[in-house]
Each structure stands twice: as structure tokens, then as C-alpha cells.
GROMACS .gro file of C-alpha atoms in nm:
model
  478
    1UNK     CA    1  -9.460  -0.629  -5.930
    2UNK     CA    2  -9.440  -0.841  -5.610
    3UNK     CA    3  -9.093  -0.934  -5.485
    4UNK     CA    4  -8.956  -1.272  -5.586
    5UNK     CA    5  -8.998  -1.516  -5.297
    6UNK     CA    6  -8.668  -1.628  -5.135
    7UNK     CA    7  -8.533  -1.972  -5.209
    8UNK     CA    8  -8.643  -2.202  -4.924
    9UNK     CA    9  -8.301  -2.371  -4.905
   10UNK     CA   10  -8.151  -2.051  -4.766
   11UNK     CA   11  -8.406  -2.013  -4.486
   12UNK     CA   12  -8.200  -2.195  -4.219
   13UNK     CA   13  -7.881  -2.002  -4.302
   14UNK     CA   14  -7.805  -1.688  -4.107
   15UNK     CA   15  -7.448  -1.660  -4.238
   16UNK     CA   16  -7.196  -1.836  -4.459
   17UNK     CA   17  -6.890  -1.999  -4.299
   18UNK     CA   18  -6.553  -1.948  -4.467
   19UNK     CA   19  -6.400  -2.292  -4.545
   20UNK     CA   20  -6.087  -2.223  -4.343
   21UNK     CA   21  -6.299  -2.187  -4.029
   22UNK     CA   22  -6.423  -2.542  -4.077
   23UNK     CA   23  -6.074  -2.685  -4.046
   24UNK     CA   24  -5.981  -2.867  -3.725
   25UNK     CA   25  -5.760  -2.673  -3.487
   26UNK     CA   26  -5.476  -2.921  -3.539
   27UNK     CA   27  -5.476  -2.850  -3.914
   28UNK     CA   28  -5.484  -2.475  -3.859
   29UNK     CA   29  -5.187  -2.505  -3.624
   30UNK     CA   30  -4.989  -2.683  -3.897
   31UNK     CA   31  -5.086  -2.408  -4.144
   32UNK     CA   32  -4.968  -2.148  -3.892
   33UNK     CA   33  -4.637  -2.335  -3.866
   34UNK     CA   34  -4.594  -2.307  -4.244
   35UNK     CA   35  -4.674  -1.935  -4.225
   36UNK     CA   36  -4.417  -1.900  -3.950
   37UNK     CA   37  -4.148  -2.052  -4.171
   38UNK     CA   38  -4.248  -1.852  -4.479
   39UNK     CA   39  -4.297  -1.509  -4.325
   40UNK     CA   40  -4.025  -1.507  -4.061
   41UNK     CA   41  -3.691  -1.382  -4.194
   42UNK     CA   42  -3.411  -1.637  -4.212
   43UNK     CA   43  -3.185  -1.644  -3.908
   44UNK     CA   44  -2.869  -1.517  -4.072
   45UNK     CA   45  -2.516  -1.634  -4.016
   46UNK     CA   46  -2.235  -1.445  -3.847
   47UNK     CA   47  -2.159  -1.229  -4.153
   48UNK     CA   48  -2.504  -1.072  -4.174
   49UNK     CA   49  -2.621  -0.756  -3.999
   50UNK     CA   50  -2.999  -0.764  -3.958
   51UNK     CA   51  -3.173  -0.472  -3.794
   52UNK     CA   52  -3.257  -0.467  -3.426
   53UNK     CA   53  -3.625  -0.434  -3.515
   54UNK     CA   54  -3.612  -0.751  -3.730
   55UNK     CA   55  -3.456  -0.954  -3.451
   56UNK     CA   56  -3.692  -0.812  -3.189
   57UNK     CA   57  -3.987  -0.918  -3.405
   58UNK     CA   58  -3.835  -1.266  -3.431
   59UNK     CA   59  -3.812  -1.297  -3.053
   60UNK     CA   60  -4.167  -1.165  -3.018
   61UNK     CA   61  -4.304  -1.413  -3.274
   62UNK     CA   62  -4.456  -1.131  -3.477
   63UNK     CA   63  -4.607  -1.363  -3.741
   64UNK     CA   64  -4.799  -1.557  -3.478
   65UNK     CA   65  -4.907  -1.236  -3.305
   66UNK     CA   66  -5.053  -1.108  -3.633
   67UNK     CA   67  -5.239  -1.434  -3.689
   68UNK     CA   68  -5.373  -1.418  -3.335
   69UNK     CA   69  -5.553  -1.090  -3.412
   70UNK     CA   70  -5.776  -1.236  -3.685
   71UNK     CA   71  -6.039  -1.384  -3.453
   72UNK     CA   72  -6.076  -1.536  -3.108
   73UNK     CA   73  -6.027  -1.892  -3.237
   74UNK     CA   74  -5.706  -1.803  -3.418
   75UNK     CA   75  -5.592  -1.616  -3.108
   76UNK     CA   76  -5.635  -1.931  -2.901
   77UNK     CA   77  -5.455  -2.150  -3.155
   78UNK     CA   78  -5.165  -1.910  -3.229
   79UNK     CA   79  -5.087  -1.834  -2.865
   80UNK     CA   80  -5.188  -2.165  -2.712
   81UNK     CA   81  -5.018  -2.421  -2.941
   82UNK     CA   82  -4.690  -2.500  -2.771
   83UNK     CA   83  -4.492  -2.632  -3.070
   84UNK     CA   84  -4.538  -2.297  -3.248
   85UNK     CA   85  -4.326  -2.141  -2.970
   86UNK     CA   86  -4.046  -2.395  -2.971
   87UNK     CA   87  -3.761  -2.179  -3.109
   88UNK     CA   88  -3.554  -1.912  -2.934
   89UNK     CA   89  -3.303  -1.753  -3.173
   90UNK     CA   90  -3.103  -1.459  -3.041
   91UNK     CA   91  -2.877  -1.261  -3.273
   92UNK     CA   92  -2.586  -1.051  -3.152
   93UNK     CA   93  -2.758  -0.729  -3.266
   94UNK     CA   94  -2.986  -0.763  -2.962
   95UNK     CA   95  -2.685  -0.690  -2.737
   96UNK     CA   96  -2.554  -0.385  -2.925
   97UNK     CA   97  -2.464  -0.095  -2.699
   98UNK     CA   98  -2.723   0.140  -2.851
   99UNK     CA   99  -3.000  -0.099  -2.742
  100UNK     CA  100  -2.899  -0.147  -2.379
  101UNK     CA  101  -3.223   0.016  -2.261
  102UNK     CA  102  -3.422  -0.243  -2.458
  103UNK     CA  103  -3.281  -0.542  -2.272
  104UNK     CA  104  -3.575  -0.566  -2.033
  105UNK     CA  105  -3.806  -0.579  -2.336
  106UNK     CA  106  -3.601  -0.858  -2.495
  107UNK     CA  107  -3.600  -1.054  -2.170
  108UNK     CA  108  -3.976  -1.016  -2.131
  109UNK     CA  109  -4.040  -1.142  -2.485
  110UNK     CA  110  -3.817  -1.444  -2.426
  111UNK     CA  111  -4.000  -1.526  -2.104
  112UNK     CA  112  -4.337  -1.499  -2.282
  113UNK     CA  113  -4.221  -1.729  -2.561
  114UNK     CA  114  -4.090  -1.986  -2.314
  115UNK     CA  115  -4.418  -1.980  -2.122
  116UNK     CA  116  -4.625  -2.030  -2.438
  117UNK     CA  117  -4.401  -2.322  -2.535
  118UNK     CA  118  -4.511  -2.518  -2.230
  119UNK     CA  119  -4.311  -2.839  -2.207
  120UNK     CA  120  -4.240  -2.860  -2.582
  121UNK     CA  121  -3.882  -2.940  -2.685
  122UNK     CA  122  -3.678  -2.628  -2.758
  123UNK     CA  123  -3.441  -2.508  -3.028
  124UNK     CA  124  -3.206  -2.249  -2.878
  125UNK     CA  125  -2.965  -2.048  -3.094
  126UNK     CA  126  -2.744  -1.777  -2.942
  127UNK     CA  127  -2.519  -1.579  -3.177
  128UNK     CA  128  -2.276  -1.351  -2.997
  129UNK     CA  129  -1.993  -1.249  -3.228
  130UNK     CA  130  -1.841  -0.929  -3.102
  131UNK     CA  131  -2.021  -0.638  -2.941
  132UNK     CA  132  -2.148  -0.656  -2.585
  133UNK     CA  133  -2.205  -0.986  -2.409
  134UNK     CA  134  -2.564  -1.113  -2.393
  135UNK     CA  135  -2.764  -1.016  -2.088
  136UNK     CA  136  -2.674  -1.275  -1.827
  137UNK     CA  137  -3.038  -1.286  -1.718
  138UNK     CA  138  -3.127  -1.430  -2.060
  139UNK     CA  139  -2.892  -1.723  -2.003
  140UNK     CA  140  -3.039  -1.774  -1.656
  141UNK     CA  141  -3.392  -1.789  -1.799
  142UNK     CA  142  -3.291  -2.028  -2.077
  143UNK     CA  143  -3.099  -2.248  -1.833
  144UNK     CA  144  -3.413  -2.281  -1.623
  145UNK     CA  145  -3.571  -2.455  -1.924
  146UNK     CA  146  -3.269  -2.671  -2.008
  147UNK     CA  147  -3.468  -2.992  -1.958
  148UNK     CA  148  -3.657  -2.891  -2.276
  149UNK     CA  149  -3.348  -2.824  -2.489
  150UNK     CA  150  -3.333  -3.044  -2.800
  151UNK     CA  151  -3.130  -2.849  -3.061
  152UNK     CA  152  -2.886  -2.590  -2.928
  153UNK     CA  153  -2.627  -2.359  -3.086
  154UNK     CA  154  -2.388  -2.143  -2.883
  155UNK     CA  155  -2.154  -1.900  -3.063
  156UNK     CA  156  -1.993  -1.718  -2.775
  157UNK     CA  157  -1.689  -1.672  -2.548
  158UNK     CA  158  -1.639  -1.951  -2.298
  159UNK     CA  159  -1.696  -1.713  -2.008
  160UNK     CA  160  -2.069  -1.716  -2.083
  161UNK     CA  161  -2.086  -2.084  -1.995
  162UNK     CA  162  -2.032  -1.986  -1.633
  163UNK     CA  163  -2.400  -1.887  -1.627
  164UNK     CA  164  -2.507  -2.237  -1.729
  165UNK     CA  165  -2.241  -2.442  -1.552
  166UNK     CA  166  -2.503  -2.617  -1.341
  167UNK     CA  167  -2.678  -2.782  -1.635
  168UNK     CA  168  -2.492  -3.111  -1.600
  169UNK     CA  169  -2.741  -3.395  -1.570
  170UNK     CA  170  -3.037  -3.179  -1.677
  171UNK     CA  171  -3.009  -3.213  -2.055
  172UNK     CA  172  -3.189  -3.540  -2.110
  173UNK     CA  173  -3.357  -3.429  -2.436
  174UNK     CA  174  -3.055  -3.267  -2.598
  175UNK     CA  175  -3.021  -3.422  -2.944
  176UNK     CA  176  -2.801  -3.178  -3.140
  177UNK     CA  177  -2.543  -2.939  -2.995
  178UNK     CA  178  -2.316  -2.690  -3.171
  179UNK     CA  179  -2.056  -2.497  -2.971
  180UNK     CA  180  -1.822  -2.238  -3.123
  181UNK     CA  181  -1.601  -2.082  -2.859
  182UNK     CA  182  -1.344  -1.806  -2.844
  183UNK     CA  183  -1.159  -1.637  -2.558
  184UNK     CA  184  -1.138  -1.985  -2.415
  185UNK     CA  185  -0.928  -2.083  -2.116
  186UNK     CA  186  -0.930  -2.445  -2.238
  187UNK     CA  187  -1.101  -2.583  -1.930
  188UNK     CA  188  -1.336  -2.877  -1.976
  189UNK     CA  189  -1.709  -2.820  -2.011
  190UNK     CA  190  -1.877  -3.029  -1.743
  191UNK     CA  191  -2.212  -3.012  -1.922
  192UNK     CA  192  -2.072  -3.250  -2.189
  193UNK     CA  193  -2.031  -3.534  -1.942
  194UNK     CA  194  -2.392  -3.651  -1.924
  195UNK     CA  195  -2.585  -3.612  -2.250
  196UNK     CA  196  -2.774  -3.940  -2.293
  197UNK     CA  197  -2.973  -3.831  -2.602
  198UNK     CA  198  -2.695  -3.644  -2.786
  199UNK     CA  199  -2.659  -3.768  -3.145
  200UNK     CA  200  -2.504  -3.474  -3.335
  201UNK     CA  201  -2.223  -3.264  -3.189
  202UNK     CA  202  -2.047  -2.981  -3.377
  203UNK     CA  203  -1.752  -2.801  -3.223
  204UNK     CA  204  -1.499  -2.523  -3.277
  205UNK     CA  205  -1.254  -2.453  -2.997
  206UNK     CA  206  -0.962  -2.602  -2.799
  207UNK     CA  207  -0.963  -2.981  -2.775
  208UNK     CA  208  -0.910  -2.975  -2.399
  209UNK     CA  209  -1.268  -2.855  -2.362
  210UNK     CA  210  -1.388  -3.195  -2.489
  211UNK     CA  211  -1.210  -3.406  -2.228
  212UNK     CA  212  -1.541  -3.492  -2.060
  213UNK     CA  213  -1.745  -3.543  -2.379
  214UNK     CA  214  -1.943  -3.867  -2.361
  215UNK     CA  215  -1.914  -4.009  -2.714
  216UNK     CA  216  -2.138  -4.312  -2.663
  217UNK     CA  217  -2.447  -4.277  -2.880
  218UNK     CA  218  -2.302  -4.003  -3.102
  219UNK     CA  219  -2.400  -4.051  -3.466
  220UNK     CA  220  -2.223  -3.741  -3.602
  221UNK     CA  221  -1.920  -3.555  -3.466
  222UNK     CA  222  -1.824  -3.245  -3.661
  223UNK     CA  223  -1.503  -3.049  -3.600
  224UNK     CA  224  -1.548  -2.703  -3.750
  225UNK     CA  225  -1.305  -2.459  -3.910
  226UNK     CA  226  -0.985  -2.661  -3.869
  227UNK     CA  227  -0.679  -2.500  -4.028
  228UNK     CA  228  -0.427  -2.750  -4.160
  229UNK     CA  229  -0.181  -2.686  -3.877
  230UNK     CA  230  -0.455  -2.808  -3.638
  231UNK     CA  231  -0.542  -3.122  -3.835
  232UNK     CA  232  -0.319  -3.352  -3.626
  233UNK     CA  233  -0.495  -3.279  -3.294
  234UNK     CA  234  -0.830  -3.291  -3.473
  235UNK     CA  235  -0.759  -3.637  -3.612
  236UNK     CA  236  -0.630  -3.752  -3.275
  237UNK     CA  237  -0.997  -3.761  -3.169
  238UNK     CA  238  -1.079  -4.036  -3.419
  239UNK     CA  239  -0.989  -4.337  -3.201
  240UNK     CA  240  -1.247  -4.226  -2.943
  241UNK     CA  241  -1.539  -4.296  -3.176
  242UNK     CA  242  -1.703  -4.630  -3.248
  243UNK     CA  243  -1.859  -4.791  -3.552
  244UNK     CA  244  -2.187  -4.598  -3.525
  245UNK     CA  245  -2.029  -4.251  -3.560
  246UNK     CA  246  -1.964  -4.039  -3.869
  247UNK     CA  247  -1.668  -3.801  -3.830
  248UNK     CA  248  -1.685  -3.472  -4.022
  249UNK     CA  249  -1.379  -3.253  -4.064
  250UNK     CA  250  -1.424  -2.894  -4.186
  251UNK     CA  251  -1.077  -2.815  -4.316
  252UNK     CA  252  -0.907  -2.505  -4.451
  253UNK     CA  253  -0.572  -2.488  -4.625
  254UNK     CA  254  -0.449  -2.210  -4.394
  255UNK     CA  255  -0.098  -2.273  -4.258
  256UNK     CA  256  -0.049  -2.572  -4.488
  257UNK     CA  257   0.283  -2.753  -4.472
  258UNK     CA  258   0.358  -3.049  -4.696
  259UNK     CA  259   0.441  -3.320  -4.445
  260UNK     CA  260   0.336  -3.666  -4.337
  261UNK     CA  261   0.075  -3.689  -4.063
  262UNK     CA  262   0.083  -3.937  -3.773
  263UNK     CA  263  -0.104  -4.257  -3.847
  264UNK     CA  264  -0.452  -4.291  -3.694
  265UNK     CA  265  -0.688  -4.589  -3.691
  266UNK     CA  266  -1.057  -4.557  -3.611
  267UNK     CA  267  -1.375  -4.765  -3.622
  268UNK     CA  268  -1.594  -4.480  -3.753
  269UNK     CA  269  -1.861  -4.573  -4.009
  270UNK     CA  270  -1.852  -4.244  -4.200
  271UNK     CA  271  -1.591  -3.982  -4.289
  272UNK     CA  272  -1.660  -3.642  -4.442
  273UNK     CA  273  -1.412  -3.375  -4.547
  274UNK     CA  274  -1.546  -3.027  -4.621
  275UNK     CA  275  -1.278  -2.791  -4.754
  276UNK     CA  276  -1.354  -2.428  -4.673
  277UNK     CA  277  -1.249  -2.114  -4.855
  278UNK     CA  278  -1.045  -2.071  -5.173
  279UNK     CA  279  -0.745  -2.298  -5.221
  280UNK     CA  280  -0.467  -2.384  -5.464
  281UNK     CA  281  -0.539  -2.717  -5.631
  282UNK     CA  282  -0.186  -2.844  -5.573
  283UNK     CA  283  -0.198  -2.751  -5.204
  284UNK     CA  284  -0.539  -2.907  -5.154
  285UNK     CA  285  -0.439  -3.229  -5.330
  286UNK     CA  286  -0.132  -3.263  -5.110
  287UNK     CA  287  -0.337  -3.194  -4.796
  288UNK     CA  288  -0.609  -3.445  -4.884
  289UNK     CA  289  -0.344  -3.699  -4.978
  290UNK     CA  290  -0.174  -3.651  -4.642
  291UNK     CA  291  -0.505  -3.706  -4.459
  292UNK     CA  292  -0.585  -4.022  -4.656
  293UNK     CA  293  -0.232  -4.155  -4.603
  294UNK     CA  294  -0.265  -4.113  -4.227
  295UNK     CA  295  -0.591  -4.308  -4.193
  296UNK     CA  296  -0.690  -4.669  -4.147
  297UNK     CA  297  -1.069  -4.706  -4.133
  298UNK     CA  298  -1.162  -5.076  -4.117
  299UNK     CA  299  -1.536  -5.012  -4.073
  300UNK     CA  300  -1.587  -4.720  -4.312
  301UNK     CA  301  -1.918  -4.732  -4.501
  302UNK     CA  302  -1.954  -4.373  -4.627
  303UNK     CA  303  -1.697  -4.131  -4.770
  304UNK     CA  304  -1.819  -3.782  -4.854
  305UNK     CA  305  -1.600  -3.503  -4.996
  306UNK     CA  306  -1.728  -3.147  -5.022
  307UNK     CA  307  -1.597  -2.806  -5.127
  308UNK     CA  308  -1.758  -2.500  -4.972
  309UNK     CA  309  -1.659  -2.283  -5.268
  310UNK     CA  310  -1.793  -2.539  -5.517
  311UNK     CA  311  -2.132  -2.524  -5.349
  312UNK     CA  312  -2.141  -2.147  -5.406
  313UNK     CA  313  -2.085  -2.132  -5.782
  314UNK     CA  314  -1.921  -2.465  -5.881
  315UNK     CA  315  -1.573  -2.314  -5.853
  316UNK     CA  316  -1.289  -2.502  -5.689
  317UNK     CA  317  -1.381  -2.871  -5.709
  318UNK     CA  318  -1.159  -3.082  -5.487
  319UNK     CA  319  -0.860  -3.245  -5.658
  320UNK     CA  320  -0.865  -3.622  -5.618
  321UNK     CA  321  -0.569  -3.782  -5.432
  322UNK     CA  322  -0.593  -4.102  -5.635
  323UNK     CA  323  -0.287  -4.299  -5.523
  324UNK     CA  324  -0.349  -4.223  -5.156
  325UNK     CA  325  -0.714  -4.328  -5.184
  326UNK     CA  326  -0.625  -4.663  -5.341
  327UNK     CA  327  -0.374  -4.720  -5.061
  328UNK     CA  328  -0.646  -4.635  -4.806
  329UNK     CA  329  -0.876  -4.886  -4.980
  330UNK     CA  330  -0.619  -5.161  -4.950
  331UNK     CA  331  -0.513  -5.075  -4.594
  332UNK     CA  332  -0.873  -5.053  -4.467
  333UNK     CA  333  -1.026  -5.333  -4.679
  334UNK     CA  334  -1.279  -5.089  -4.821
  335UNK     CA  335  -1.363  -5.344  -5.089
  336UNK     CA  336  -1.563  -5.531  -4.824
  337UNK     CA  337  -1.763  -5.251  -4.662
  338UNK     CA  338  -1.756  -4.910  -4.835
  339UNK     CA  339  -2.119  -4.849  -4.940
  340UNK     CA  340  -2.138  -4.480  -5.038
  341UNK     CA  341  -1.895  -4.259  -5.230
  342UNK     CA  342  -2.027  -3.903  -5.259
  343UNK     CA  343  -1.812  -3.686  -5.485
  344UNK     CA  344  -2.022  -3.420  -5.659
  345UNK     CA  345  -1.756  -3.166  -5.557
  346UNK     CA  346  -1.455  -3.372  -5.668
  347UNK     CA  347  -1.248  -3.348  -5.986
  348UNK     CA  348  -1.168  -3.706  -6.081
  349UNK     CA  349  -1.087  -3.841  -6.428
  350UNK     CA  350  -1.267  -4.133  -6.591
  351UNK     CA  351  -0.966  -4.371  -6.571
  352UNK     CA  352  -0.922  -4.285  -6.202
  353UNK     CA  353  -1.291  -4.338  -6.131
  354UNK     CA  354  -1.300  -4.675  -6.308
  355UNK     CA  355  -0.994  -4.791  -6.116
  356UNK     CA  356  -1.158  -4.687  -5.788
  357UNK     CA  357  -1.484  -4.863  -5.875
  358UNK     CA  358  -1.298  -5.180  -5.965
  359UNK     CA  359  -1.157  -5.174  -5.611
  360UNK     CA  360  -1.499  -5.119  -5.448
  361UNK     CA  361  -1.727  -5.414  -5.532
  362UNK     CA  362  -1.949  -5.348  -5.228
  363UNK     CA  363  -2.036  -4.993  -5.335
  364UNK     CA  364  -2.410  -4.921  -5.342
  365UNK     CA  365  -2.436  -4.541  -5.377
  366UNK     CA  366  -2.229  -4.324  -5.613
  367UNK     CA  367  -2.248  -3.951  -5.688
  368UNK     CA  368  -2.012  -3.790  -5.940
  369UNK     CA  369  -1.997  -3.484  -6.163
  370UNK     CA  370  -1.871  -3.331  -6.483
  371UNK     CA  371  -1.702  -2.994  -6.435
  372UNK     CA  372  -1.671  -2.672  -6.632
  373UNK     CA  373  -1.464  -2.357  -6.577
  374UNK     CA  374  -1.625  -2.059  -6.402
  375UNK     CA  375  -1.520  -1.693  -6.384
  376UNK     CA  376  -1.362  -1.761  -6.042
  377UNK     CA  377  -1.181  -2.077  -6.145
  378UNK     CA  378  -1.248  -2.445  -6.186
  379UNK     CA  379  -1.167  -2.718  -6.433
  380UNK     CA  380  -1.298  -2.859  -6.759
  381UNK     CA  381  -1.367  -3.229  -6.709
  382UNK     CA  382  -1.610  -3.437  -6.915
  383UNK     CA  383  -1.649  -3.740  -6.689
  384UNK     CA  384  -2.000  -3.865  -6.777
  385UNK     CA  385  -1.924  -4.007  -7.122
  386UNK     CA  386  -2.071  -4.289  -7.329
  387UNK     CA  387  -1.766  -4.496  -7.240
  388UNK     CA  388  -1.827  -4.448  -6.866
  389UNK     CA  389  -2.198  -4.529  -6.894
  390UNK     CA  390  -2.118  -4.841  -7.094
  391UNK     CA  391  -1.859  -4.948  -6.835
  392UNK     CA  392  -2.121  -4.910  -6.560
  393UNK     CA  393  -2.379  -5.113  -6.753
  394UNK     CA  394  -2.401  -5.463  -6.607
  395UNK     CA  395  -2.307  -5.722  -6.866
  396UNK     CA  396  -2.419  -6.086  -6.855
  397UNK     CA  397  -2.209  -6.295  -6.619
  398UNK     CA  398  -2.094  -6.497  -6.917
  399UNK     CA  399  -1.944  -6.183  -7.068
  400UNK     CA  400  -1.571  -6.119  -7.044
  401UNK     CA  401  -1.638  -5.756  -6.949
  402UNK     CA  402  -1.592  -5.676  -6.578
  403UNK     CA  403  -1.908  -5.623  -6.372
  404UNK     CA  404  -1.829  -5.295  -6.197
  405UNK     CA  405  -2.002  -5.225  -5.864
  406UNK     CA  406  -2.261  -5.503  -5.902
  407UNK     CA  407  -2.449  -5.393  -5.588
  408UNK     CA  408  -2.503  -5.034  -5.706
  409UNK     CA  409  -2.857  -4.921  -5.620
  410UNK     CA  410  -2.825  -4.540  -5.628
  411UNK     CA  411  -2.646  -4.346  -5.905
  412UNK     CA  412  -2.657  -3.967  -5.923
  413UNK     CA  413  -2.458  -3.727  -6.136
  414UNK     CA  414  -2.426  -3.366  -6.252
  415UNK     CA  415  -2.366  -3.351  -6.621
  416UNK     CA  416  -2.276  -3.150  -6.927
  417UNK     CA  417  -2.534  -3.380  -7.093
  418UNK     CA  418  -2.288  -3.501  -7.357
  419UNK     CA  419  -2.390  -3.864  -7.350
  420UNK     CA  420  -2.620  -4.096  -7.540
  421UNK     CA  421  -2.967  -4.125  -7.389
  422UNK     CA  422  -2.985  -4.478  -7.527
  423UNK     CA  423  -2.670  -4.584  -7.342
  424UNK     CA  424  -2.798  -4.423  -7.024
  425UNK     CA  425  -3.122  -4.618  -7.062
  426UNK     CA  426  -2.927  -4.940  -7.118
  427UNK     CA  427  -2.738  -4.878  -6.793
  428UNK     CA  428  -3.062  -4.831  -6.599
  429UNK     CA  429  -3.228  -5.135  -6.758
  430UNK     CA  430  -2.933  -5.351  -6.659
  431UNK     CA  431  -2.938  -5.217  -6.304
  432UNK     CA  432  -3.311  -5.255  -6.233
  433UNK     CA  433  -3.274  -5.622  -6.320
  434UNK     CA  434  -3.006  -5.656  -6.051
  435UNK     CA  435  -3.139  -5.422  -5.779
  436UNK     CA  436  -3.500  -5.311  -5.754
  437UNK     CA  437  -3.590  -5.036  -5.702
  438UNK     CA  438  -3.290  -4.852  -5.845
  439UNK     CA  439  -3.247  -4.479  -5.775
  440UNK     CA  440  -3.128  -4.247  -6.050
  441UNK     CA  441  -3.086  -3.871  -6.064
  442UNK     CA  442  -2.943  -3.645  -6.337
  443UNK     CA  443  -2.873  -3.277  -6.268
  444UNK     CA  444  -2.758  -3.060  -6.556
  445UNK     CA  445  -2.478  -2.808  -6.520
  446UNK     CA  446  -2.572  -2.446  -6.606
  447UNK     CA  447  -2.593  -2.379  -6.978
  448UNK     CA  448  -2.624  -2.745  -7.076
  449UNK     CA  449  -2.992  -2.815  -7.017
  450UNK     CA  450  -3.161  -3.040  -7.271
  451UNK     CA  451  -3.453  -3.280  -7.290
  452UNK     CA  452  -3.403  -3.654  -7.301
  453UNK     CA  453  -3.524  -3.839  -7.609
  454UNK     CA  454  -3.903  -3.892  -7.594
  455UNK     CA  455  -3.882  -4.271  -7.631
  456UNK     CA  456  -3.626  -4.289  -7.351
  457UNK     CA  457  -3.848  -4.072  -7.130
  458UNK     CA  458  -4.142  -4.303  -7.201
  459UNK     CA  459  -3.945  -4.611  -7.098
  460UNK     CA  460  -3.809  -4.441  -6.785
  461UNK     CA  461  -4.159  -4.339  -6.681
  462UNK     CA  462  -4.279  -4.696  -6.733
  463UNK     CA  463  -3.999  -4.828  -6.510
  464UNK     CA  464  -4.099  -4.574  -6.247
  465UNK     CA  465  -4.466  -4.674  -6.276
  466UNK     CA  466  -4.368  -5.036  -6.219
  467UNK     CA  467  -4.174  -4.937  -5.907
  468UNK     CA  468  -3.844  -5.049  -6.055
  469UNK     CA  469  -3.694  -4.699  -6.084
  470UNK     CA  470  -3.705  -4.409  -5.837
  471UNK     CA  471  -3.614  -4.047  -5.910
  472UNK     CA  472  -3.509  -3.889  -5.576
  473UNK     CA  473  -3.521  -3.519  -5.500
  474UNK     CA  474  -3.193  -3.333  -5.575
  475UNK     CA  475  -3.140  -3.242  -5.208
  476UNK     CA  476  -3.168  -3.604  -5.094
  477UNK     CA  477  -2.805  -3.712  -5.067
  478UNK     CA  478  -2.712  -4.076  -5.046
   0.00000   0.00000   0.00000
């Protein structure tokens, strides 16, 4: 039997091309960037102890090196695309005494990465917490590329800054800077004097180091790991900042003493308190009350209160210093300009919340939460009730009921889901008539998941289709 003749349509084809090889180089580079994020281990914090081999592979860019071995085109893209080589993260394990003989290897890998990055903006992260000091040659090499620095983190003794003292005036791209110092002599850092692009500055160390900090243009200033006995000098910085800056205070209850704090006035537009570590509710409430009582903030637009422990397992919500907050409202005229009140991590009662909202007619964004006890602690508070939802529903202007927060455009809450879906829908219907689009987000607390009523879901989806209602992602904070 003669062989079947080949199909003529295959005559011109000598081989088949895999679809991925048809992609433009720019698209492949973006795919490689995703691979880099997915297959490179997370750069751990100061409590972790990764292996030397893991950190050496990070410095080498092992994921990109593996991709470069697939074919010549991938080799060119992986090693020749500068933004793929825009991060230098150096963990303290690289300086351990047992790896002293590997320091030349580490330095060579850093130099290769910097060369491949071309003129691309750099993220530099140096973690030195104990052990031997980083190889000074590494700091010299990084300093030579300081004009590329955009996001930089230094966790180190102040003595290391002697290697980069000459950077002043050569940090024109620096956008975000975090400095955590120890073994400090308190002398000012000259490099802070001329940072024209700096927008986010985080700091832990003696205040005298900041004497030359240029605050113009700063959008966020964050003072890290402040024990309560250091809160007065920390708050003394507030008058330096203008109405475009948000001030963030990371506070612990260590060395707490129940006392009045000196009064401070500031033009900041945002204020955030993050309480770290475990605390006694009574101590924390007194501390937060003392902070609120000391402040006058006539331009405040955003107040955000967070608990580090609550973010771990919803233990230790912050107690609400109600009387002191109302006094702050009156003293600072917050009724005229406070726009966002973010309190997922706060234990506030319904009567307290309603009294606060009545005092904040300009409020546009509100986040609140029910609470439930956990094995480590916590409270049982059912805040999101039918009564609260009804109070937040806008009534006709002819009604005798008060119109709470009439400008509200973003309402998010964590819930035990013990409310009427119909009343929740009525709230949203009233709000989309006043502000369009209106943003709404419900997150259920563990063990209380349930579906909304089908008819309510249908109406919510229709509002979303019409563009009247938006459901933001849970991580998108107001």
C-alpha cells in the first residue's frame, strides 16, 4: 500500500514555534519579573534566620540565572533587562563569622547585579542585627551607585554610616528611606540635609540625628518603636511638619506612667498610632487618652489607629479613649475637615461611635469592626447591629431623624454578620443616591461566614453594574 501523501499545508513548516517564543521581549521581561517575585524567598525580618545559601542565591539572582539558561533569547532578556536587577537585599547572615572567606564572592555578586541594573532606580536593604559588621567594601560599592537609590533600608549601627558620609547631595532619586540605628553617638546625619525627592521617611534612633532632616516634601514621617517614656520627644517633632505630611507613631506601652503630656499643635494632615506588643487595656486606654489630650491638629484629615497584635490573630483591639477624642474634635475643629476614620483594630461601643459620628459631619471614609474573644485575649463587642445600620441610613431631609455623616462615600467593616441584609441594603441604597459611586466592603470574622440573601445580592450586583456601587479589595485601605 503506497504511503499517504503529506498534507500540503505543512510543506512550508520546518518546525513548530512554542507560543511563549512569539511574545515580545517586553512581555517576557514582565513575566520574568513575576517569576522573580514568586520564586524568590521572602526577605525576612530581623527575627528570622535564613541560611547563608538562601541569601547568597538572593544576591546572585538565582531565579533569573535559571531562566537565562533556557535559550539564548531568554539569556539576553534575563541578564540584559535592567529593572530585573533593581534590588539589593543583604541579610545579616552574609556577615556571619563562619562565612568570612565568602565575602569576596558576595561582593562580586553585588557588583554583577549593580552592573546589570544599568541606570535603573535601586532598592537597597541592609539588615545587620548582631554578628559581624558588613564588609565595608560592600558599602563603598553601593555608595558609588547612590544616585540610583530610590527605596533604602538601613538596620545597622551608626558607625557604618561613616562609609557613606559623602553621599550628601547625591541622592536625588531617593523616595523612601528607613533608618534603624543602634550604638549611636547621637550626631546628626548629614545625608538627610538634601533629599529633594524624599516622600516617606521611617526612623528609629536618637532624635538628635534628625537635626538636619529636610522635612519639605515629606508625605509620611514614621517614628518606629517608641516606648511610652520616649513619647514626649517623639511628639516634639510634630510642629516641624506641614499640612501635606502624615505622622505615624509606632508606640509600645513599655515604661508607661500615667501622666499628662505637654501640649503640641501641628498642621499635619494625617495621624496614625500603631500600638506594638501585648498591652493591658487599662494602660493602653490611659496612654492613648494622654496622647489625644496633648494634641491640637487643626488640619487633620485622616486618623488611623492600629494594633500590631490585633493584626496577628485579632487579639488586643485598642481601647477607645472616647472623652479625650471628643475633646480633640472640639479643640481641633475636626467637624470641618476630618475625612477618614480608620478603626478596624479599635474596640468602640455603638453609643460612642454614634456620638463621634454626630461630631464629624465632614467624614467621608469609615472603617469599623465587631470583635470576639480569642485564646490570647480580646473582647466581645457586637457593634454592627441593625440599630447602627439604620442610624447610618440617610433619611429624607424632611425627617426628624439626624443625617449622620452625610458625605460618607466609603464604608467598610468586619462583622459577626448578625445584621439584617435588608437593612444593610437600605443603607447602601440611601447612600448611592447621595454619593455616587459609593464604596462598600464587608469582611466576616472567623467562624461567622454566611451568604447574603439572594435578592439582596441581585440588587447589589445591579448597583455595581450601573457604576453606583464599588466593592474594593480588602487590602485597599481608605
